[in-house]
C-alpha cells in the first residue's frame, strides 16, 4: 500500500465480543517458570502491565502507551483466524535516549518480579542478577540509527512467553498485514474505551486479510530479516498469498534477505546484550 494512506484508516474501536476476548487474555494467569529451585510465578498480563507502568512512572519514565501486539492481538480481533496465539507481546512506548535508560527499564522489570513471588520468600536476599537468571528467557537490546528498543522475555516451559518490549523507535513494526494489529491498552480497566490499530496502514484491509487468511504486505524491503519464517508459518496455518505473481518475487527477496541476515549475524556482534 502507499505510505500516503489516510492515518485515520489505521484505527478502529473494539466490539463487545472483542472486548470480552481481550478481557479473557489479560485476566488469564500465565505461569512464569523459575529455573533451579525458584518457584513458579503466576502472572496475569493485566497485573504486570499495571505494575511495570506504575514503577516506571515512579522512576520518572514517561510511558506514552501500552499495546497488545502480535498473534494475541489478532486472536482478539478474529478468533477463528486459524492462527491462535502463543507468546503474549506487550509494547510499552518509552524514551530510550541513552544506555542509562535501557538499564533502568531492565532493572524496573526485574524489580517488579519480586511482587509476584509467593509469600514466605525472603525477597531482600534476591538480587536483580539472580532474578534474571531465574526467570528471564531472553534479553535483547537494539540501538542504531532507526531502531531503539529492548525486549525482556519471561520464561514459560510451554512456549507461552510473556514478552515485554520497550520501544522508543522501530522502523518496521510488522511483517505481514495479518500480524500488524496493536490493541491500545491505555484504558486497561475501561474496556469500552480500548481501541486497536493496524500499523499496516489500512485497518479495514488488514482485518479482511486476517478473516480471509490472506498474506499481504507493503514495503517488503523494510522487513527485518526478510520475513521468510513468518511467511512459511502462515502458509502452514492455511493462509494464501494475495497475488501469486507478486509472491513469487517476494519469496525470492525473502530468501535472499534471510541468507544475508544469517551471514551478517555470523560475522559481526549482534546487538544483544547480556546486561549483567
PDB file of C-alpha atoms in Angstrom:
ATOM      1  CA  UNK A   1       0.000   0.000   0.000  1.00  0.00           C
ATOM      2  CA  UNK A   2       1.052   3.593  -0.484  1.00  0.00           C
ATOM      3  CA  UNK A   3       2.697   5.242   2.510  1.00  0.00           C
ATOM      4  CA  UNK A   4       0.368   8.219   1.941  1.00  0.00           C
ATOM      5  CA  UNK A   5      -2.696   6.421   3.320  1.00  0.00           C
ATOM      6  CA  UNK A   6      -5.064   8.463   5.455  1.00  0.00           C
ATOM      7  CA  UNK A   7      -3.810   7.920   9.069  1.00  0.00           C
ATOM      8  CA  UNK A   8      -7.412   7.636  10.310  1.00  0.00           C
ATOM      9  CA  UNK A   9      -7.769   4.363   8.379  1.00  0.00           C
ATOM     10  CA  UNK A  10      -5.323   2.750  10.785  1.00  0.00           C
ATOM     11  CA  UNK A  11      -7.744   2.796  13.738  1.00  0.00           C
ATOM     12  CA  UNK A  12     -10.950   1.074  14.816  1.00  0.00           C
ATOM     13  CA  UNK A  13     -12.804   0.609  18.131  1.00  0.00           C
ATOM     14  CA  UNK A  14     -13.200  -2.852  19.657  1.00  0.00           C
ATOM     15  CA  UNK A  15     -16.589  -4.550  19.509  1.00  0.00           C
ATOM     16  CA  UNK A  16     -18.083  -6.082  22.665  1.00  0.00           C
ATOM     17  CA  UNK A  17     -17.107  -9.634  21.589  1.00  0.00           C
ATOM     18  CA  UNK A  18     -13.548  -8.449  21.028  1.00  0.00           C
ATOM     19  CA  UNK A  19     -13.531  -6.712  24.413  1.00  0.00           C
ATOM     20  CA  UNK A  20     -14.557  -9.992  26.076  1.00  0.00           C
ATOM     21  CA  UNK A  21     -11.745 -11.890  24.350  1.00  0.00           C
ATOM     22  CA  UNK A  22      -9.297  -9.166  25.371  1.00  0.00           C
ATOM     23  CA  UNK A  23     -10.528  -9.340  28.965  1.00  0.00           C
ATOM     24  CA  UNK A  24     -10.050 -13.123  28.953  1.00  0.00           C
ATOM     25  CA  UNK A  25      -6.474 -12.868  27.672  1.00  0.00           C
ATOM     26  CA  UNK A  26      -5.473 -10.101  30.075  1.00  0.00           C
ATOM     27  CA  UNK A  27      -7.018 -11.933  33.030  1.00  0.00           C
ATOM     28  CA  UNK A  28      -5.523 -15.348  32.314  1.00  0.00           C
ATOM     29  CA  UNK A  29      -2.924 -16.446  34.866  1.00  0.00           C
ATOM     30  CA  UNK A  30       0.262 -17.329  32.981  1.00  0.00           C
ATOM     31  CA  UNK A  31       2.975 -19.310  34.786  1.00  0.00           C
ATOM     32  CA  UNK A  32       6.478 -17.853  34.709  1.00  0.00           C
ATOM     33  CA  UNK A  33       8.656 -20.876  35.380  1.00  0.00           C
ATOM     34  CA  UNK A  34      11.736 -20.426  37.515  1.00  0.00           C
ATOM     35  CA  UNK A  35      14.995 -22.229  36.916  1.00  0.00           C
ATOM     36  CA  UNK A  36      16.532 -24.387  39.615  1.00  0.00           C
ATOM     37  CA  UNK A  37      14.780 -24.103  42.967  1.00  0.00           C
ATOM     38  CA  UNK A  38      12.978 -20.865  42.154  1.00  0.00           C
ATOM     39  CA  UNK A  39       9.179 -21.110  42.431  1.00  0.00           C
ATOM     40  CA  UNK A  40       6.797 -20.652  39.514  1.00  0.00           C
ATOM     41  CA  UNK A  41       5.220 -17.196  39.403  1.00  0.00           C
ATOM     42  CA  UNK A  42       1.552 -16.793  38.482  1.00  0.00           C
ATOM     43  CA  UNK A  43       1.161 -13.575  36.484  1.00  0.00           C
ATOM     44  CA  UNK A  44      -1.857 -12.012  34.822  1.00  0.00           C
ATOM     45  CA  UNK A  45      -0.888  -9.793  31.850  1.00  0.00           C
ATOM     46  CA  UNK A  46      -3.162  -7.093  33.283  1.00  0.00           C
ATOM     47  CA  UNK A  47      -1.216  -7.142  36.546  1.00  0.00           C
ATOM     48  CA  UNK A  48       2.237  -6.958  35.058  1.00  0.00           C
ATOM     49  CA  UNK A  49       1.232  -4.093  32.765  1.00  0.00           C
ATOM     50  CA  UNK A  50      -0.092  -2.112  35.697  1.00  0.00           C
ATOM     51  CA  UNK A  51       2.868  -2.848  37.972  1.00  0.00           C
ATOM     52  CA  UNK A  52       5.562  -2.175  35.360  1.00  0.00           C
ATOM     53  CA  UNK A  53       3.895   1.002  34.143  1.00  0.00           C
ATOM     54  CA  UNK A  54       3.446   2.376  37.665  1.00  0.00           C
ATOM     55  CA  UNK A  55       7.034   1.542  38.653  1.00  0.00           C
ATOM     56  CA  UNK A  56       8.442   3.176  35.517  1.00  0.00           C
ATOM     57  CA  UNK A  57       6.478   6.335  36.196  1.00  0.00           C
ATOM     58  CA  UNK A  58       7.751   6.345  39.794  1.00  0.00           C
ATOM     59  CA  UNK A  59      11.272   6.354  38.333  1.00  0.00           C
ATOM     60  CA  UNK A  60      10.433   9.313  36.089  1.00  0.00           C
ATOM     61  CA  UNK A  61       9.993   7.308  32.878  1.00  0.00           C
ATOM     62  CA  UNK A  62       7.027   8.527  30.851  1.00  0.00           C
ATOM     63  CA  UNK A  63       5.059   5.635  29.332  1.00  0.00           C
ATOM     64  CA  UNK A  64       3.335   7.039  26.244  1.00  0.00           C
ATOM     65  CA  UNK A  65       1.110   3.996  25.753  1.00  0.00           C
ATOM     66  CA  UNK A  66       0.905   0.229  26.227  1.00  0.00           C
ATOM     67  CA  UNK A  67      -0.234  -2.083  23.429  1.00  0.00           C
ATOM     68  CA  UNK A  68      -1.011  -5.742  22.916  1.00  0.00           C
ATOM     69  CA  UNK A  69       0.772  -6.872  19.772  1.00  0.00           C
ATOM     70  CA  UNK A  70       1.205  -9.881  17.509  1.00  0.00           C
ATOM     71  CA  UNK A  71      -0.825 -13.088  17.384  1.00  0.00           C
ATOM     72  CA  UNK A  72      -2.656 -12.369  20.658  1.00  0.00           C
ATOM     73  CA  UNK A  73      -3.978  -9.094  19.209  1.00  0.00           C
ATOM     74  CA  UNK A  74      -5.028 -10.904  16.024  1.00  0.00           C
ATOM     75  CA  UNK A  75      -6.833 -13.513  18.150  1.00  0.00           C
ATOM     76  CA  UNK A  76      -8.780 -10.777  19.941  1.00  0.00           C
ATOM     77  CA  UNK A  77      -9.888  -9.285  16.630  1.00  0.00           C
ATOM     78  CA  UNK A  78     -10.735 -12.539  14.871  1.00  0.00           C
ATOM     79  CA  UNK A  79     -10.870 -15.693  16.977  1.00  0.00           C
ATOM     80  CA  UNK A  80     -11.289 -18.036  14.001  1.00  0.00           C
ATOM     81  CA  UNK A  81      -8.269 -16.811  12.037  1.00  0.00           C
ATOM     82  CA  UNK A  82      -6.638 -20.236  12.400  1.00  0.00           C
ATOM     83  CA  UNK A  83      -3.509 -18.755  13.945  1.00  0.00           C
ATOM     84  CA  UNK A  84      -4.200 -18.991  17.678  1.00  0.00           C
ATOM     85  CA  UNK A  85      -1.552 -17.365  19.839  1.00  0.00           C
ATOM     86  CA  UNK A  86       1.374 -18.340  21.988  1.00  0.00           C
ATOM     87  CA  UNK A  87       3.617 -15.503  23.080  1.00  0.00           C
ATOM     88  CA  UNK A  88       1.931 -12.552  24.726  1.00  0.00           C
ATOM     89  CA  UNK A  89       3.589  -9.444  23.264  1.00  0.00           C
ATOM     90  CA  UNK A  90       3.183  -6.219  25.249  1.00  0.00           C
ATOM     91  CA  UNK A  91       4.683  -2.993  23.896  1.00  0.00           C
ATOM     92  CA  UNK A  92       5.499  -0.061  26.172  1.00  0.00           C
ATOM     93  CA  UNK A  93       6.126   3.249  24.400  1.00  0.00           C
ATOM     94  CA  UNK A  94       9.021   4.893  26.262  1.00  0.00           C
ATOM     95  CA  UNK A  95      12.010   7.156  25.692  1.00  0.00           C
ATOM     96  CA  UNK A  96      15.323   5.280  25.474  1.00  0.00           C
ATOM     97  CA  UNK A  97      17.725   8.146  24.875  1.00  0.00           C
ATOM     98  CA  UNK A  98      20.846   6.518  26.360  1.00  0.00           C
ATOM     99  CA  UNK A  99      22.273   3.372  27.958  1.00  0.00           C
ATOM    100  CA  UNK A 100      21.119   4.503  31.377  1.00  0.00           C
ATOM    101  CA  UNK A 101      17.507   4.486  30.181  1.00  0.00           C
ATOM    102  CA  UNK A 102      17.908   0.930  28.848  1.00  0.00           C
ATOM    103  CA  UNK A 103      19.371  -0.216  32.181  1.00  0.00           C
ATOM    104  CA  UNK A 104      16.618   1.495  34.148  1.00  0.00           C
ATOM    105  CA  UNK A 105      13.895  -0.288  32.186  1.00  0.00           C
ATOM    106  CA  UNK A 106      15.570  -3.659  32.727  1.00  0.00           C
ATOM    107  CA  UNK A 107      16.048  -3.023  36.451  1.00  0.00           C
ATOM    108  CA  UNK A 108      12.415  -1.947  36.881  1.00  0.00           C
ATOM    109  CA  UNK A 109      11.081  -5.112  35.229  1.00  0.00           C
ATOM    110  CA  UNK A 110      13.306  -7.361  37.343  1.00  0.00           C
ATOM    111  CA  UNK A 111      12.287  -5.478  40.485  1.00  0.00           C
ATOM    112  CA  UNK A 112       8.612  -5.959  39.577  1.00  0.00           C
ATOM    113  CA  UNK A 113       9.097  -9.734  39.520  1.00  0.00           C
ATOM    114  CA  UNK A 114       9.643  -9.581  43.273  1.00  0.00           C
ATOM    115  CA  UNK A 115       5.986  -8.555  43.649  1.00  0.00           C
ATOM    116  CA  UNK A 116       4.867 -11.886  42.197  1.00  0.00           C
ATOM    117  CA  UNK A 117       6.997 -14.140  44.404  1.00  0.00           C
ATOM    118  CA  UNK A 118       4.966 -16.364  46.787  1.00  0.00           C
ATOM    119  CA  UNK A 119       4.532 -15.398  50.408  1.00  0.00           C
ATOM    120  CA  UNK A 120       7.327 -16.568  52.641  1.00  0.00           C
ATOM    121  CA  UNK A 121      10.117 -15.973  50.153  1.00  0.00           C
ATOM    122  CA  UNK A 122      12.843 -13.704  51.543  1.00  0.00           C
ATOM    123  CA  UNK A 123      12.890 -11.039  48.836  1.00  0.00           C
ATOM    124  CA  UNK A 124      15.611  -8.919  50.455  1.00  0.00           C
ATOM    125  CA  UNK A 125      18.260 -11.521  49.640  1.00  0.00           C
ATOM    126  CA  UNK A 126      17.378 -11.849  45.954  1.00  0.00           C
ATOM    127  CA  UNK A 127      19.416  -9.678  43.575  1.00  0.00           C
ATOM    128  CA  UNK A 128      18.427  -8.429  40.123  1.00  0.00           C
ATOM    129  CA  UNK A 129      21.047 -10.714  38.558  1.00  0.00           C
ATOM    130  CA  UNK A 130      19.547 -13.708  40.364  1.00  0.00           C
ATOM    131  CA  UNK A 131      16.051 -12.827  39.119  1.00  0.00           C
ATOM    132  CA  UNK A 132      17.366 -12.506  35.581  1.00  0.00           C
ATOM    133  CA  UNK A 133      18.984 -15.917  35.696  1.00  0.00           C
ATOM    134  CA  UNK A 134      15.868 -17.465  37.261  1.00  0.00           C
ATOM    135  CA  UNK A 135      13.011 -16.010  35.201  1.00  0.00           C
ATOM    136  CA  UNK A 136      14.237 -14.306  32.023  1.00  0.00           C
ATOM    137  CA  UNK A 137      14.254 -16.346  28.821  1.00  0.00           C
ATOM    138  CA  UNK A 138      15.757 -13.677  26.598  1.00  0.00           C
ATOM    139  CA  UNK A 139      17.123 -10.150  26.780  1.00  0.00           C
ATOM    140  CA  UNK A 140      17.576  -8.092  23.625  1.00  0.00           C
ATOM    141  CA  UNK A 141      18.771  -4.542  23.142  1.00  0.00           C
ATOM    142  CA  UNK A 142      18.731  -2.855  19.729  1.00  0.00           C
ATOM    143  CA  UNK A 143      20.195   0.603  19.370  1.00  0.00           C
ATOM    144  CA  UNK A 144      21.024   2.065  15.958  1.00  0.00           C
ATOM    145  CA  UNK A 145      20.052   4.956  13.679  1.00  0.00           C
ATOM    146  CA  UNK A 146      16.498   3.715  13.035  1.00  0.00           C
ATOM    147  CA  UNK A 147      15.705   1.372  15.934  1.00  0.00           C
ATOM    148  CA  UNK A 148      15.893   1.906  19.699  1.00  0.00           C
ATOM    149  CA  UNK A 149      14.130  -0.817  21.653  1.00  0.00           C
ATOM    150  CA  UNK A 150      14.626  -3.599  24.162  1.00  0.00           C
ATOM    151  CA  UNK A 151      12.902  -6.910  24.786  1.00  0.00           C
ATOM    152  CA  UNK A 152      12.572  -8.848  28.039  1.00  0.00           C
ATOM    153  CA  UNK A 153      11.034 -12.286  27.547  1.00  0.00           C
ATOM    154  CA  UNK A 154       9.857 -14.102  30.686  1.00  0.00           C
ATOM    155  CA  UNK A 155      10.225 -17.906  30.767  1.00  0.00           C
ATOM    156  CA  UNK A 156       7.372 -20.322  30.204  1.00  0.00           C
ATOM    157  CA  UNK A 157       8.135 -24.006  29.679  1.00  0.00           C
ATOM    158  CA  UNK A 158       5.235 -24.452  27.236  1.00  0.00           C
ATOM    159  CA  UNK A 159       6.471 -21.639  24.987  1.00  0.00           C
ATOM    160  CA  UNK A 160       3.799 -19.152  26.059  1.00  0.00           C
ATOM    161  CA  UNK A 161       6.286 -16.449  26.976  1.00  0.00           C
ATOM    162  CA  UNK A 162       5.273 -13.043  28.276  1.00  0.00           C
ATOM    163  CA  UNK A 163       7.332 -10.646  26.167  1.00  0.00           C
ATOM    164  CA  UNK A 164       7.746  -7.070  27.348  1.00  0.00           C
ATOM    165  CA  UNK A 165       9.006  -4.790  24.592  1.00  0.00           C
ATOM    166  CA  UNK A 166      10.070  -1.230  25.332  1.00  0.00           C
ATOM    167  CA  UNK A 167      10.109   0.870  22.185  1.00  0.00           C
ATOM    168  CA  UNK A 168      11.485   4.320  21.561  1.00  0.00           C
ATOM    169  CA  UNK A 169      11.661   3.943  17.785  1.00  0.00           C
ATOM    170  CA  UNK A 170      11.113   0.976  15.497  1.00  0.00           C
ATOM    171  CA  UNK A 171      11.299   1.448  11.753  1.00  0.00           C
ATOM    172  CA  UNK A 172       9.363  -1.701  10.887  1.00  0.00           C
ATOM    173  CA  UNK A 173       6.697  -2.984  13.290  1.00  0.00           C
ATOM    174  CA  UNK A 174       5.224  -5.873  11.295  1.00  0.00           C
ATOM    175  CA  UNK A 175       5.986  -8.399   8.565  1.00  0.00           C
ATOM    176  CA  UNK A 176       2.563  -9.068   7.011  1.00  0.00           C
ATOM    177  CA  UNK A 177      -0.820  -7.363   7.339  1.00  0.00           C
ATOM    178  CA  UNK A 178      -2.282 -10.188   9.458  1.00  0.00           C
ATOM    179  CA  UNK A 179       0.299  -9.571  12.198  1.00  0.00           C
ATOM    180  CA  UNK A 180       0.120  -5.773  12.031  1.00  0.00           C
ATOM    181  CA  UNK A 181      -2.525  -5.282  14.731  1.00  0.00           C
ATOM    182  CA  UNK A 182      -1.859  -3.494  18.004  1.00  0.00           C
ATOM    183  CA  UNK A 183      -4.520  -3.049  20.686  1.00  0.00           C
ATOM    184  CA  UNK A 184      -4.098   0.092  22.769  1.00  0.00           C
ATOM    185  CA  UNK A 185      -4.426  -0.740  26.476  1.00  0.00           C
ATOM    186  CA  UNK A 186      -4.158   2.741  27.966  1.00  0.00           C
ATOM    187  CA  UNK A 187      -7.662   2.465  29.407  1.00  0.00           C
ATOM    188  CA  UNK A 188      -6.940  -1.036  30.623  1.00  0.00           C
ATOM    189  CA  UNK A 189      -9.742  -1.163  33.170  1.00  0.00           C
ATOM    190  CA  UNK A 190     -12.210   0.751  30.992  1.00  0.00           C
ATOM    191  CA  UNK A 191     -12.589  -1.825  28.271  1.00  0.00           C
ATOM    192  CA  UNK A 192     -15.244   0.068  26.356  1.00  0.00           C
ATOM    193  CA  UNK A 193     -12.588   2.671  25.603  1.00  0.00           C
ATOM    194  CA  UNK A 194      -9.932   0.277  24.287  1.00  0.00           C
ATOM    195  CA  UNK A 195      -9.152   0.643  20.596  1.00  0.00           C
ATOM    196  CA  UNK A 196      -6.993  -1.173  18.093  1.00  0.00           C
ATOM    197  CA  UNK A 197      -4.727  -0.007  15.308  1.00  0.00           C
ATOM    198  CA  UNK A 198      -3.056  -1.648  12.353  1.00  0.00           C
ATOM    199  CA  UNK A 199       0.486  -0.465  11.657  1.00  0.00           C
ATOM    200  CA  UNK A 200      -0.043  -1.892   8.162  1.00  0.00           C
ATOM    201  CA  UNK A 201      -1.720   1.433   7.430  1.00  0.00           C
ATOM    202  CA  UNK A 202      -5.240   0.292   6.494  1.00  0.00           C
ATOM    203  CA  UNK A 203      -7.186  -1.412   9.283  1.00  0.00           C
ATOM    204  CA  UNK A 204     -10.058  -2.474   7.029  1.00  0.00           C
ATOM    205  CA  UNK A 205      -7.776  -4.174   4.521  1.00  0.00           C
ATOM    206  CA  UNK A 206      -5.696  -5.827   7.243  1.00  0.00           C
ATOM    207  CA  UNK A 207      -8.730  -7.245   9.087  1.00  0.00           C
ATOM    208  CA  UNK A 208     -10.081  -8.587   5.773  1.00  0.00           C
ATOM    209  CA  UNK A 209      -6.728 -10.305   5.189  1.00  0.00           C
ATOM    210  CA  UNK A 210      -6.938 -11.817   8.691  1.00  0.00           C
ATOM    211  CA  UNK A 211     -10.520 -13.065   8.228  1.00  0.00           C
ATOM    212  CA  UNK A 212      -9.882 -14.409   4.707  1.00  0.00           C
ATOM    213  CA  UNK A 213      -6.439 -15.829   5.614  1.00  0.00           C
ATOM    214  CA  UNK A 214      -4.578 -13.755   3.031  1.00  0.00           C
ATOM    215  CA  UNK A 215      -0.853 -12.980   3.099  1.00  0.00           C
ATOM    216  CA  UNK A 216      -0.066  -9.396   2.099  1.00  0.00           C
ATOM    217  CA  UNK A 217       2.489  -6.766   2.991  1.00  0.00           C
ATOM    218  CA  UNK A 218       3.929  -3.443   1.883  1.00  0.00           C
ATOM    219  CA  UNK A 219       7.491  -2.088   1.635  1.00  0.00           C
ATOM    220  CA  UNK A 220       8.969  -5.603   1.970  1.00  0.00           C
ATOM    221  CA  UNK A 221      12.489  -4.201   1.906  1.00  0.00           C
ATOM    222  CA  UNK A 222      11.863  -2.847   5.417  1.00  0.00           C
ATOM    223  CA  UNK A 223      11.062  -6.250   6.958  1.00  0.00           C
ATOM    224  CA  UNK A 224      13.726  -7.161   9.499  1.00  0.00           C
ATOM    225  CA  UNK A 225      15.359 -10.408   8.357  1.00  0.00           C
ATOM    226  CA  UNK A 226      13.157 -10.733   5.262  1.00  0.00           C
ATOM    227  CA  UNK A 227      10.106 -12.352   6.895  1.00  0.00           C
ATOM    228  CA  UNK A 228      10.620 -15.819   5.410  1.00  0.00           C
ATOM    229  CA  UNK A 229       9.951 -17.760   8.633  1.00  0.00           C
ATOM    230  CA  UNK A 230       6.723 -15.873   9.341  1.00  0.00           C
ATOM    231  CA  UNK A 231       5.655 -16.373   5.697  1.00  0.00           C
ATOM    232  CA  UNK A 232       6.205 -20.149   5.958  1.00  0.00           C
ATOM    233  CA  UNK A 233       4.363 -20.229   9.295  1.00  0.00           C
ATOM    234  CA  UNK A 234       1.353 -18.518   7.724  1.00  0.00           C
ATOM    235  CA  UNK A 235       1.355 -20.970   4.797  1.00  0.00           C
ATOM    236  CA  UNK A 236       1.318 -23.915   7.231  1.00  0.00           C
ATOM    237  CA  UNK A 237      -1.627 -22.277   9.013  1.00  0.00           C
ATOM    238  CA  UNK A 238      -3.638 -22.223   5.791  1.00  0.00           C
ATOM    239  CA  UNK A 239      -3.050 -18.630   4.677  1.00  0.00           C
ATOM    240  CA  UNK A 240      -2.507 -17.913   0.976  1.00  0.00           C
ATOM    241  CA  UNK A 241      -0.711 -15.120  -0.911  1.00  0.00           C
ATOM    242  CA  UNK A 242      -2.836 -12.223  -2.122  1.00  0.00           C
ATOM    243  CA  UNK A 243      -1.132 -12.456  -5.529  1.00  0.00           C
ATOM    244  CA  UNK A 244       0.806 -15.436  -6.876  1.00  0.00           C
ATOM    245  CA  UNK A 245       2.931 -13.305  -9.209  1.00  0.00           C
ATOM    246  CA  UNK A 246       3.820 -10.769  -6.519  1.00  0.00           C
ATOM    247  CA  UNK A 247       4.587 -13.506  -4.003  1.00  0.00           C
ATOM    248  CA  UNK A 248       6.967 -15.333  -6.344  1.00  0.00           C
ATOM    249  CA  UNK A 249       9.048 -12.182  -6.463  1.00  0.00           C
ATOM    250  CA  UNK A 250       8.558 -11.739  -2.719  1.00  0.00           C
ATOM    251  CA  UNK A 251       9.682 -15.307  -1.981  1.00  0.00           C
ATOM    252  CA  UNK A 252      12.930 -14.736  -3.838  1.00  0.00           C
ATOM    253  CA  UNK A 253      13.509 -11.494  -1.951  1.00  0.00           C
ATOM    254  CA  UNK A 254      12.732 -13.084   1.441  1.00  0.00           C
ATOM    255  CA  UNK A 255      15.114 -15.970   0.759  1.00  0.00           C
ATOM    256  CA  UNK A 256      17.928 -13.592  -0.195  1.00  0.00           C
ATOM    257  CA  UNK A 257      17.349 -11.442   2.895  1.00  0.00           C
ATOM    258  CA  UNK A 258      17.286 -14.484   5.184  1.00  0.00           C
ATOM    259  CA  UNK A 259      20.644 -15.687   3.838  1.00  0.00           C
ATOM    260  CA  UNK A 260      22.030 -12.166   4.205  1.00  0.00           C
ATOM    261  CA  UNK A 261      20.752 -11.922   7.782  1.00  0.00           C
ATOM    262  CA  UNK A 262      22.452 -15.132   8.928  1.00  0.00           C
ATOM    263  CA  UNK A 263      25.658 -14.210   7.124  1.00  0.00           C
ATOM    264  CA  UNK A 264      25.765 -10.861   8.923  1.00  0.00           C
ATOM    265  CA  UNK A 265      24.938 -12.449  12.279  1.00  0.00           C
ATOM    266  CA  UNK A 266      27.796 -14.896  11.900  1.00  0.00           C
ATOM    267  CA  UNK A 267      30.324 -12.207  11.064  1.00  0.00           C
ATOM    268  CA  UNK A 268      29.622  -9.404  13.473  1.00  0.00           C
ATOM    269  CA  UNK A 269      28.480  -8.799  17.000  1.00  0.00           C
ATOM    270  CA  UNK A 270      24.687  -8.722  17.091  1.00  0.00           C
ATOM    271  CA  UNK A 271      23.145  -6.061  19.331  1.00  0.00           C
ATOM    272  CA  UNK A 272      22.055  -8.499  22.001  1.00  0.00           C
ATOM    273  CA  UNK A 273      23.263  -7.669  25.467  1.00  0.00           C
ATOM    274  CA  UNK A 274      23.960  -9.825  28.466  1.00  0.00           C
ATOM    275  CA  UNK A 275      23.162  -6.815  30.700  1.00  0.00           C
ATOM    276  CA  UNK A 276      24.808  -8.417  33.732  1.00  0.00           C
TER     277      UNK A 276
END
